[in-house]
Coordinates of C-alpha atoms in Angstrom, one line a residue:
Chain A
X1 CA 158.2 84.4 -0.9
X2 CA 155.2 83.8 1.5
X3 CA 152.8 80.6 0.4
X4 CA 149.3 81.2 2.1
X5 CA 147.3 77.8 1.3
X6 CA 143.3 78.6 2.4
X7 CA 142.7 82.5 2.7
X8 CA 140.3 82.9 4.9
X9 CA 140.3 84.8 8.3
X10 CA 143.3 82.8 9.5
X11 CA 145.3 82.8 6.1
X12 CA 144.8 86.3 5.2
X13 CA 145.4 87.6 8.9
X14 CA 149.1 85.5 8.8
X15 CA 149.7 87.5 5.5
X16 CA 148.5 90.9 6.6
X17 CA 150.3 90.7 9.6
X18 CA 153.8 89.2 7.4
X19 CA 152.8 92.3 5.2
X20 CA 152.9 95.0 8.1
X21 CA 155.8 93.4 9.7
X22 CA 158.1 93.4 6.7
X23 CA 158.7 89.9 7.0
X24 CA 158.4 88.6 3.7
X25 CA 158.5 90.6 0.5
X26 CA 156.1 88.9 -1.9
X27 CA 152.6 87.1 -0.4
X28 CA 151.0 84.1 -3.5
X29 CA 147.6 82.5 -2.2
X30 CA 145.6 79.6 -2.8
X31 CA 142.4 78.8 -2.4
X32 CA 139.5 76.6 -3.9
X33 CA 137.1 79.5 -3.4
X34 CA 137.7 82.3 -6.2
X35 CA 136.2 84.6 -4.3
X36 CA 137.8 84.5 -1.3
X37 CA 141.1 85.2 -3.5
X38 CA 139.2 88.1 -5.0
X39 CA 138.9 89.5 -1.7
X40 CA 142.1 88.9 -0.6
X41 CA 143.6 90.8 -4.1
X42 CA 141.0 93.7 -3.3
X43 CA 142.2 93.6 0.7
X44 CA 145.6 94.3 -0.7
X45 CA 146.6 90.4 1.2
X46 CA 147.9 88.7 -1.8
X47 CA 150.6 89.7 -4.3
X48 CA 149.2 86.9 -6.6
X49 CA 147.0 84.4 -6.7
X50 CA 148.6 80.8 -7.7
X51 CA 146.4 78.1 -9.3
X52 CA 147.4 75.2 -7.4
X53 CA 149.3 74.5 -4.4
X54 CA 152.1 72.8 -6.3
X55 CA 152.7 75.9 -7.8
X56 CA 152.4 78.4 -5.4
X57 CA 154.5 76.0 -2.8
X58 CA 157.4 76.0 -5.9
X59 CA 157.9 79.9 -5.3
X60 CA 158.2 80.1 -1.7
X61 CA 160.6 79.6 1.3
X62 CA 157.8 79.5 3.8
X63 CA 154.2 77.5 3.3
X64 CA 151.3 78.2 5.7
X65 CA 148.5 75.9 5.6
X66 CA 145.5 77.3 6.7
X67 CA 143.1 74.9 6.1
X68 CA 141.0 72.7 8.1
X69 CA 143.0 69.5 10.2
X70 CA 141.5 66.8 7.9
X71 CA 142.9 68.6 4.9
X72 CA 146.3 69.3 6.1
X73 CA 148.5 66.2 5.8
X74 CA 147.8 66.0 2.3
X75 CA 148.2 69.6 0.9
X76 CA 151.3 69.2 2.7
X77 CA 152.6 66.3 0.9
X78 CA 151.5 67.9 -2.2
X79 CA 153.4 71.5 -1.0
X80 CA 156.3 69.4 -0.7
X81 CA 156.7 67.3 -4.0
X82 CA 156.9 71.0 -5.6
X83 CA 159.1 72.3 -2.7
X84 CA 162.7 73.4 -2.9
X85 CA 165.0 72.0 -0.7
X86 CA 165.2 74.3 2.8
X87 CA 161.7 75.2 2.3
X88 CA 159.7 75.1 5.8
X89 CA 155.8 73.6 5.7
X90 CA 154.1 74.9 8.3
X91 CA 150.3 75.1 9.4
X92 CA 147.3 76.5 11.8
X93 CA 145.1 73.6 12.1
X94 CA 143.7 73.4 15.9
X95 CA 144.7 69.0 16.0
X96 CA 148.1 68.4 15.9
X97 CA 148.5 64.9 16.1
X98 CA 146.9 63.1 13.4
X99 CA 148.5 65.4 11.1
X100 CA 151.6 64.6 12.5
X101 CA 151.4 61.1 11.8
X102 CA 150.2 61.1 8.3
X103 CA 153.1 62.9 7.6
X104 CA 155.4 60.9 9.3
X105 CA 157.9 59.2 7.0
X106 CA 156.5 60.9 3.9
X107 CA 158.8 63.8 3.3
X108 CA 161.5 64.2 1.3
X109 CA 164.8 65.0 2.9
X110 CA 165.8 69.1 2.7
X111 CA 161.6 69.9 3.1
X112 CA 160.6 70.6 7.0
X113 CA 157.6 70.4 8.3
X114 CA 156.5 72.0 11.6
X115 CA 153.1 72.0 13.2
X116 CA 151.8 75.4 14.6
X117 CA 148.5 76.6 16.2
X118 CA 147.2 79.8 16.6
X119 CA 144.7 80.3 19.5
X120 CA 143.2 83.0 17.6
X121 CA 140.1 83.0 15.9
X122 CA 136.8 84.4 15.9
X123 CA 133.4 82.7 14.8
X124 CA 133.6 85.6 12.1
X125 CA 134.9 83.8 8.6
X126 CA 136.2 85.0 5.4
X127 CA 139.5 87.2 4.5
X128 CA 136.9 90.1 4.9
X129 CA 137.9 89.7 8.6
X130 CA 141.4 89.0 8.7
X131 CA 143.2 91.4 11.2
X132 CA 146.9 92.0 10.9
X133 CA 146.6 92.3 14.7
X134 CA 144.9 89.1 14.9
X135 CA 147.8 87.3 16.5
X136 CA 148.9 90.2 19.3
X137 CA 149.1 88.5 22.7
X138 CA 147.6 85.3 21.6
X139 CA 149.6 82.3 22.5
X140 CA 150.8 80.1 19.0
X141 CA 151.6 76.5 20.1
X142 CA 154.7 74.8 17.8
X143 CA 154.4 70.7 18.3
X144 CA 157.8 70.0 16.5
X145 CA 158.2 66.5 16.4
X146 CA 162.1 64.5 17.9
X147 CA 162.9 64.1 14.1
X148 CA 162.2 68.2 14.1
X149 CA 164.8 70.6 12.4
X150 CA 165.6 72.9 15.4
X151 CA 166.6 75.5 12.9
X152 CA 163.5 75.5 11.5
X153 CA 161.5 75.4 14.8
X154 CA 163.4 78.9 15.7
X155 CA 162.9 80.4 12.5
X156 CA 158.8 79.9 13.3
X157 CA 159.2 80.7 16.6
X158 CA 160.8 84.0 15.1
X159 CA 157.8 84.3 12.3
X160 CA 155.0 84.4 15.1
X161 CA 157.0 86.4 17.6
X162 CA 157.2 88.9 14.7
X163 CA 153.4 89.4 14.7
X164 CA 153.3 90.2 18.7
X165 CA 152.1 86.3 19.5
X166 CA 153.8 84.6 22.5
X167 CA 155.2 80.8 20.9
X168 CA 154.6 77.7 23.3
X169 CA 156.3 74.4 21.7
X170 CA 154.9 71.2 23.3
X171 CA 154.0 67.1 21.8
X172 CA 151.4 67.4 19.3
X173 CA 150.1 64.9 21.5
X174 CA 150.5 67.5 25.0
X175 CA 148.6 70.1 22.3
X176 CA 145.7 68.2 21.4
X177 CA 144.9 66.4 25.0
X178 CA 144.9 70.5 26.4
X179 CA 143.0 71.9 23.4
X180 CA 140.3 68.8 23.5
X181 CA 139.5 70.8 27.2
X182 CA 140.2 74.2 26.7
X183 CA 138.5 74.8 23.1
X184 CA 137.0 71.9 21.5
X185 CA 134.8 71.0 24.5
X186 CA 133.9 74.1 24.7
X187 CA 132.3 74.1 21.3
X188 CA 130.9 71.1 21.7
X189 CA 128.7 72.4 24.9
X190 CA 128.3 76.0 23.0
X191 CA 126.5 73.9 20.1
X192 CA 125.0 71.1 22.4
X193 CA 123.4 73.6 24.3
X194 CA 122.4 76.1 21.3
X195 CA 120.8 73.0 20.2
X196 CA 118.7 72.4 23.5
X197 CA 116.6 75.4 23.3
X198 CA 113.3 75.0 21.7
X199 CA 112.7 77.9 19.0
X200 CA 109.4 78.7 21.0
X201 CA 111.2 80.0 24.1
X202 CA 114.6 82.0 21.8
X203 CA 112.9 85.3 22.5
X204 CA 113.3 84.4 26.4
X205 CA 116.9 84.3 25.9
X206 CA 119.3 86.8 27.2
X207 CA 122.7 87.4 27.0
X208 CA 124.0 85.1 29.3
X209 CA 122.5 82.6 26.8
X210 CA 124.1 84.6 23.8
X211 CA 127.4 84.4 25.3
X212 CA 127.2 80.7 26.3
X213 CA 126.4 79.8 22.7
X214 CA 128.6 82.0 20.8
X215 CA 130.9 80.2 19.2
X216 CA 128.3 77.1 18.4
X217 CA 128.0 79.9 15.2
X218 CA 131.4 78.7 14.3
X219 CA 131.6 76.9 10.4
X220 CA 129.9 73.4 11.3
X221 CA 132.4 72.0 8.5
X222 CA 135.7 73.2 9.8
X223 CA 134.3 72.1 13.4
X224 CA 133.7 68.5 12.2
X225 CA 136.9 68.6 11.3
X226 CA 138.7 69.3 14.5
X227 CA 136.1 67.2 16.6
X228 CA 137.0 64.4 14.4
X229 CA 140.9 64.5 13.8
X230 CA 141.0 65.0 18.4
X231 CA 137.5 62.2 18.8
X232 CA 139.7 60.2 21.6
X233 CA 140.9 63.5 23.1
X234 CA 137.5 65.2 22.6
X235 CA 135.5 61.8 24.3
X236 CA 137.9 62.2 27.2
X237 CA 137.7 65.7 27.8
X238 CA 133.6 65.3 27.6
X239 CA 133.5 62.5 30.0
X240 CA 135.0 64.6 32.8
X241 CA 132.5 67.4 31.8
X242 CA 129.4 64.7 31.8
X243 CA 131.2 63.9 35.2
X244 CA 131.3 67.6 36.7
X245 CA 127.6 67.6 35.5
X246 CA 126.2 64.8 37.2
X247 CA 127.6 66.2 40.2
X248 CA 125.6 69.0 39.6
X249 CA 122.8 66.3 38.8
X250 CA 123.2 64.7 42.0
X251 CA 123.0 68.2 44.3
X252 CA 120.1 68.7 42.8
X253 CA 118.2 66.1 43.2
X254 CA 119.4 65.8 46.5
X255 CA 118.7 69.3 47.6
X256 CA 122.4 69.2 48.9
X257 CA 122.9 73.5 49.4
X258 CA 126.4 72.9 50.7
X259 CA 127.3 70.5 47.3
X260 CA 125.2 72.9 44.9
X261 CA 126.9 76.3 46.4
X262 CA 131.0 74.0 45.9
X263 CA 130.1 73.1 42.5
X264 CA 129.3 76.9 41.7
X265 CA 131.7 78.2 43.9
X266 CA 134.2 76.0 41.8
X267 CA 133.1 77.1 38.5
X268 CA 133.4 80.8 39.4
X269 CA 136.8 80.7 40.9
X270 CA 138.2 78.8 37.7
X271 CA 136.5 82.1 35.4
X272 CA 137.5 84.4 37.5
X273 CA 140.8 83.5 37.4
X274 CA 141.5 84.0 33.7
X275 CA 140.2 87.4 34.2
X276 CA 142.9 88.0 36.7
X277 CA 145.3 87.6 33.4
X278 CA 145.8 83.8 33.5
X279 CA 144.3 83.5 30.0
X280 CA 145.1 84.2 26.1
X281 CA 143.2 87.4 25.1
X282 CA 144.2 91.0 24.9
X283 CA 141.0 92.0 26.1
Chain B
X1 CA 107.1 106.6 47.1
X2 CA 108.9 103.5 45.2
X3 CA 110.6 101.1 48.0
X4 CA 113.8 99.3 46.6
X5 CA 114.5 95.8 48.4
X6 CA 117.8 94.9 47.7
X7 CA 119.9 97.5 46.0
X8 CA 122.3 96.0 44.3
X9 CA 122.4 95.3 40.2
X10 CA 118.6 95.6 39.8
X11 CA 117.6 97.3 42.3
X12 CA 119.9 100.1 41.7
X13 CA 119.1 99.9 38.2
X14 CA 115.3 99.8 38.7
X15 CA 115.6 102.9 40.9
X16 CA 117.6 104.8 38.6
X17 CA 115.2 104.4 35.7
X18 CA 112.9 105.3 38.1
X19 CA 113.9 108.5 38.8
X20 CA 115.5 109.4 35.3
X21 CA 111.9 108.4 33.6
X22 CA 110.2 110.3 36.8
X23 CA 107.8 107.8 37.8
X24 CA 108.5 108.8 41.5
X25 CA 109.1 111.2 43.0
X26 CA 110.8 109.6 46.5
X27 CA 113.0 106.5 46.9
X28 CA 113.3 104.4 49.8
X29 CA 116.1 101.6 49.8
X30 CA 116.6 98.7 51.7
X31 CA 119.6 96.3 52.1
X32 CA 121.2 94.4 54.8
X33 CA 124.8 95.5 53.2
X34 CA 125.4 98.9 54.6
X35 CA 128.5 99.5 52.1
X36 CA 125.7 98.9 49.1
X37 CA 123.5 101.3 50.8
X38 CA 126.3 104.0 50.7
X39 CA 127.4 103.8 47.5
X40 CA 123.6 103.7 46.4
X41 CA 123.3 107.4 48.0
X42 CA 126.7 108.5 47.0
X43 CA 125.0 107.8 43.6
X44 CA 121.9 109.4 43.8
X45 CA 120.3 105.9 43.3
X46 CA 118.2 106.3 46.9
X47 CA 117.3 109.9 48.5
X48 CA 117.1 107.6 52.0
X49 CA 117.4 104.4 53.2
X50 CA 115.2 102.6 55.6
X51 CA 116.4 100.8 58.6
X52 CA 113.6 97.7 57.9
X53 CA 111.9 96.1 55.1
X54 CA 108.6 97.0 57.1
X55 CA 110.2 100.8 57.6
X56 CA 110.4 100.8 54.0
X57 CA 107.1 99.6 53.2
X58 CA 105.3 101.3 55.5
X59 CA 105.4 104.5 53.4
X60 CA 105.4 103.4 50.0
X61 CA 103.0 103.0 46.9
X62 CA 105.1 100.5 45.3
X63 CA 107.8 97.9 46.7
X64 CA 109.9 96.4 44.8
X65 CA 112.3 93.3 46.2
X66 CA 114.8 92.9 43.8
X67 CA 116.3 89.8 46.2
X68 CA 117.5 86.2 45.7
X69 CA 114.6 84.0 45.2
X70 CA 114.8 82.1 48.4
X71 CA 113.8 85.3 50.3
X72 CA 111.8 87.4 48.2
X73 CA 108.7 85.5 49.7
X74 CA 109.3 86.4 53.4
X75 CA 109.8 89.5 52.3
X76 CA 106.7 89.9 50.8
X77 CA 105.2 89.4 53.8
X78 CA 107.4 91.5 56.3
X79 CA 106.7 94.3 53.6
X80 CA 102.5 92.9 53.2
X81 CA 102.0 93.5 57.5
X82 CA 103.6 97.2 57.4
X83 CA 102.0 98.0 54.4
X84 CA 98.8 100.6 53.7
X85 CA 96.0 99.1 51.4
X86 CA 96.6 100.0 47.6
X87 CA 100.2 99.0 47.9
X88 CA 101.5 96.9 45.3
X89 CA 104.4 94.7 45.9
X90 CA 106.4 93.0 43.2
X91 CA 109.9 91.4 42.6
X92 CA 112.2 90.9 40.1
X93 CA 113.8 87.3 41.1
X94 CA 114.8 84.6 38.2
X95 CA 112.5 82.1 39.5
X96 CA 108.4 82.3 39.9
X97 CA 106.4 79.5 41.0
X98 CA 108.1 78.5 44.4
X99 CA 107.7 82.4 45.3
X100 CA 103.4 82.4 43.8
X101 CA 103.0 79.1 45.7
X102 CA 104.3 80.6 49.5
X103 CA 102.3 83.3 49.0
X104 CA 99.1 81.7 48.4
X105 CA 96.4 83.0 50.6
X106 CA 98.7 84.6 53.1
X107 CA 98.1 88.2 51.4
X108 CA 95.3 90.4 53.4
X109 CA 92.7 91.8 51.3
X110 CA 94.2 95.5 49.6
X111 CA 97.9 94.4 49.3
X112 CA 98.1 92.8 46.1
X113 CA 101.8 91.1 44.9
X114 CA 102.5 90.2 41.7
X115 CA 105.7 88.7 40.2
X116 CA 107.7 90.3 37.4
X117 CA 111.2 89.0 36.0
X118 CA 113.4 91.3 33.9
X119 CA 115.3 89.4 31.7
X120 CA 118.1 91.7 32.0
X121 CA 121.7 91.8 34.0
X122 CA 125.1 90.9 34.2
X123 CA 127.8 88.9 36.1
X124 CA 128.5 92.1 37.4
X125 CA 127.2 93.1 41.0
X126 CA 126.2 95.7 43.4
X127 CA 124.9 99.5 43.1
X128 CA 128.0 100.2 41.6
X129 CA 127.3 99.1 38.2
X130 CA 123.9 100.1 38.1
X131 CA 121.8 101.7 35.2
X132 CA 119.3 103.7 34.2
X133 CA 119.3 102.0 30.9
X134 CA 119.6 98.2 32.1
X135 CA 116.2 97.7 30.9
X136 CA 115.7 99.6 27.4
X137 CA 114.7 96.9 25.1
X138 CA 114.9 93.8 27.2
X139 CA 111.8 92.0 27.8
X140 CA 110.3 91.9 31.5
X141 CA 108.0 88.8 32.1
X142 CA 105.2 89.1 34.2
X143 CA 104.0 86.4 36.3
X144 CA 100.2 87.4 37.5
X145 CA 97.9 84.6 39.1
X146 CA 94.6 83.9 38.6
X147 CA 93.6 85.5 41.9
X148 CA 95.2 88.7 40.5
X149 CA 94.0 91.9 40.4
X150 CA 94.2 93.3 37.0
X151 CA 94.9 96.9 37.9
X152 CA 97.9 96.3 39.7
X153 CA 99.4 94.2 36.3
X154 CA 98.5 96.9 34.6
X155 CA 100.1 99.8 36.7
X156 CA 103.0 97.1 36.8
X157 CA 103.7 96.9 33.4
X158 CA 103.0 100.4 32.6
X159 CA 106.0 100.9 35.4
X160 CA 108.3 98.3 33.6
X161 CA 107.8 99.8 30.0
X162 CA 108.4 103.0 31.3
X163 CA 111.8 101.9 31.8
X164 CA 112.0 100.9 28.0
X165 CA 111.5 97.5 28.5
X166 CA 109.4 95.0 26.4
X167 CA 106.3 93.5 28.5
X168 CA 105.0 89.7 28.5
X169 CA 102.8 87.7 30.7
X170 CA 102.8 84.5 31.3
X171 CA 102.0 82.1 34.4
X172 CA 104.7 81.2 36.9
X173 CA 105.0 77.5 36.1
X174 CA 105.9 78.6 32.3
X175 CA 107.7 80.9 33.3
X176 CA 110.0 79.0 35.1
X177 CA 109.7 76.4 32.6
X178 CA 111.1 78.2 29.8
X179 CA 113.4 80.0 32.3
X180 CA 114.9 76.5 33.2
X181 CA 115.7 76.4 29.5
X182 CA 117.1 80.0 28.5
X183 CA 118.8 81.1 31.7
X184 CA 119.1 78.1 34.8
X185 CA 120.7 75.3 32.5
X186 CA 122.9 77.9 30.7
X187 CA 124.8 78.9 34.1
X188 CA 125.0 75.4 35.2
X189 CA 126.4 74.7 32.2
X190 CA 128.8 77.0 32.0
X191 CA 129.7 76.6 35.2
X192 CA 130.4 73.2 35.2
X193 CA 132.6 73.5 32.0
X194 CA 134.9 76.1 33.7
X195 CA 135.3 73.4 36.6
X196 CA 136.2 70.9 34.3
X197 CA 139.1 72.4 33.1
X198 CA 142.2 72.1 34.9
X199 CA 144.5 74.7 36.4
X200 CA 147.4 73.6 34.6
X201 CA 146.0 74.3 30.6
X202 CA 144.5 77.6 31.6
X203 CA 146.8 79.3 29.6
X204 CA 145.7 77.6 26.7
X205 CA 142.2 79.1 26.5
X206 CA 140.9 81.4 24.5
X207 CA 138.2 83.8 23.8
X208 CA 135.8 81.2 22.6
X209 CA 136.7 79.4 26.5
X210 CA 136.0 82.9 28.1
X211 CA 132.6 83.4 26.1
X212 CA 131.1 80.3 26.9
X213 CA 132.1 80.1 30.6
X214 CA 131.4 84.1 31.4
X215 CA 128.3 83.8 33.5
X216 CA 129.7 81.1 35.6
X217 CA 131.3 84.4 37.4
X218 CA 128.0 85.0 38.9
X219 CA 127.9 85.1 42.5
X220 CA 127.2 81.4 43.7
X221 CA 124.9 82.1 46.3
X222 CA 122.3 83.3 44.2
X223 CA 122.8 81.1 41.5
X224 CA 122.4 78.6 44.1
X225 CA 119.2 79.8 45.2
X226 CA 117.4 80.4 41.5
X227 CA 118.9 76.6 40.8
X228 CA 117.3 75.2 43.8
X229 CA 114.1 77.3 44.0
X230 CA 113.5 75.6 40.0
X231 CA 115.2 72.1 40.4
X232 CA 112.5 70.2 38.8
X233 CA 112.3 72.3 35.4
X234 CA 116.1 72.7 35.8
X235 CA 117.0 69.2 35.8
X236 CA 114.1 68.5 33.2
X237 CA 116.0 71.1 31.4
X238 CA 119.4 69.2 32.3
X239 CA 117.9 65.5 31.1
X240 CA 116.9 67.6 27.4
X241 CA 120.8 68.8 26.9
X242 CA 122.5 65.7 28.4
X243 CA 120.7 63.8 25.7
X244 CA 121.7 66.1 22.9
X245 CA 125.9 65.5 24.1
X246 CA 125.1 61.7 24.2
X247 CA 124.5 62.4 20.5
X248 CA 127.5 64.1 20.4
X249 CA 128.8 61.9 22.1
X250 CA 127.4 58.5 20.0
X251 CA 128.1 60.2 16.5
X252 CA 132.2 60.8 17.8
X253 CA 132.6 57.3 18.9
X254 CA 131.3 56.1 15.8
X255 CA 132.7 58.1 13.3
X256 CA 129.2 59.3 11.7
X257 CA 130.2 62.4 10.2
X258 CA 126.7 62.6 8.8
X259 CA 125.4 63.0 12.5
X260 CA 128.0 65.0 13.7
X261 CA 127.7 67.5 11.1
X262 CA 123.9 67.6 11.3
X263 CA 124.6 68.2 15.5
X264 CA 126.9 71.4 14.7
X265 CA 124.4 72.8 12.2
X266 CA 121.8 72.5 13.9
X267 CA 123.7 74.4 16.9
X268 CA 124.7 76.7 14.6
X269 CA 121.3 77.6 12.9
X270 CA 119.7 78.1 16.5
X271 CA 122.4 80.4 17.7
X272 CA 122.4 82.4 14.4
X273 CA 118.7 82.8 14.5
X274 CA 119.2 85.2 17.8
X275 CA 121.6 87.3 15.8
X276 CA 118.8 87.9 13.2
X277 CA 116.9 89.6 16.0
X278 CA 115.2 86.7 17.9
X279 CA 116.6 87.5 20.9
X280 CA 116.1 89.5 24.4
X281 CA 119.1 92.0 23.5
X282 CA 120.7 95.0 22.2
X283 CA 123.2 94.3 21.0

């Protein structure tokens, strides 16, 4: 039995995908939002619908939180006081290490827990969007911790290799100092920026503008969240940004062609070079 | 006779709609790249192509210089000395104001210039990718002076929405202001986020990375030119969003998850306004 904790596009693409895959025979959900679960029954996602995490975590060999990183740590702790022994706790939360050390020390011996992170996602929310394809080609990062349970590790690794995703293990701390730059940066430009622009001038906007901003449409909540639970990671990773722009800053105001035409030069290489397959996206 | 300056993106593009909407009946091109020029007539984009700028001009009703914006103004005025009273000149570059202020009073009486800006285009380049459709439903600024003639802005914008596009006018200064804003501090931001990001953690990007950091493909040497031909609304523009990430910045280092929340939101509700059809696009 498959415990999804937090059906929403994440959750209810992991059981979709478990579904289609024959990987699990029976699918309970959870979820504080009744009609999210609906949609997930109508979908055809969930077998059954539990009423608390306790119980659904009781049932099941396998536990997927998919819940937001502040959340995490203690939905886990509460999986695991209803757990069998040689069940595996696992997650999808984008921070790694603060979850990591909540937990540390706090579970009972026989209940595993191992960190995993999907970079999958969409600014799209909601089971109505979960994709049993969601996780084909996408890299899922493990962060097992030196007191991990290798057998349990593989038999994750095993679970997202199953839905088409290529598995990464590295230190939650590794994880979180490469997302801070690679994704939660990101957002916090896309919404810095989205928050620049004057109403008066939106119809002058084009769809460079629309694909800058994109994901600042993301669930401010969740988003919160992750900038929180990764602030000394995320401050970092914005300083060296604040750096590269005052570079730009300084060209400027300088008129320096030769420093202006490096810094852009610089920033195209960099994009073009994912599109040359050095990036995780099907498309 | 239409004259295309330039036939690469736009200038294909223009010359395309031109001759699909049969607003002329000949088409004259112009480019210093003699591969762009072939592929333009292996597409039926030009019936010839002129050896000069003047060449080009000479013959023409309308000339349009779809060039970076750190020529287009010589240009004018190569075009201006071979060209026969009545002729109307225009552009299509990103920026305005440098462009209206070189020109002023260097016109002889008959030729009359005025600037357009179709908020339209990709990071994609050249004839190849050219379209008869690049303009349906995008809006085209135009940039007339007081010493304009108002015939020509109207034959001008009777040209542009012939093409499907959406016609506003508005002087060059807020033009270029609003510009700064929408377009200039967009690129520069994205490309200085894809040059912040290391080599190493490319792999561990995703599509939200590849949204926000698209346009920073554009080719450098033009972006170099529209950044420098507006640096003093672009780093106005610049000063606006690098005090909304010291916000950012002040509400992560001090835990206010009141602020921070308010931040994303209000990124959030900007960028979801342009989905709810406030917003140059068509998509």
């Amino acid at each position: 039995m498959l415990a999804i904790v937090g059906v929403g596009l994440i959750g209810g693409s992991v059981a979709l995908a478990a579904r289609r895959r024959g990987v699990v025979e029976r699918i309970v959900g959870v979820d504080h939002d009744s009609t999210a679960l609906e949609i997930a029954r109508e979908r055809g996602i969930l077998d059954e619908a539990a009423s608390s995490i306790g119980a659904a975590a009781s049932a099941a060999d396998l536990v997927v939180l998919c819940t937001p990183p502040d959340v995490v740590a203690n939905q886990v702790l509460q999986a695991a006081r209803m757990s069998r022994p040689g069940t595996l706790l696992t997650d999808t939360a984008s921070t790694k290490s603060a979850i990591v050390r909540s937990l540390a020390g706090q579970l009972a011996e026989g209940v595993a827990f191992v960190g995993a992170h999907p970079l999958a996602g969409s600014e799209k929310q909601g089971p109505k969007f979960a994709d049993a394809d969601l996780f084909v080609g996408r890299v899922v990062v493990l962060t097992p911790t030196n007191d991990g349970d290798e057998e349990a590790v593989a038999l994750l690794q095993q679970f997202w290799e199953s839905f088409g995703a290529h598995v990464r293990r590295m230190s939650p701390e590794q994880h979180d100092a490469a997302l801070a730059l690679t994704s939660h940066l990101p957002h916090l430009v896309a919404s810095a920026l989205a928050g620049t622009v004057p109403a008066e001038v939106a119809s002058l906007t084009a769809t460079g503008f629309r694909d800058t901003t994109r994901i600042a449409a993301g669930d401010p909540s969740l988003w919160r969240a992750i900038l929180e639970s990764n602030a000394t990671d995320v401050l970092d990773a914005l300083a060296r940004f604040e750096t590269q722009l005052a570079k730009f800053r300084t060209a400027l105001e300088a008129g320096d062609r030769a420093a202006l035409g490096a810094l852009l030069a610089a920033g195209r290489n960099f994009r073009t070079s994912l599109d040359r397959g050095n990036c995780n996206t099907r498309d």
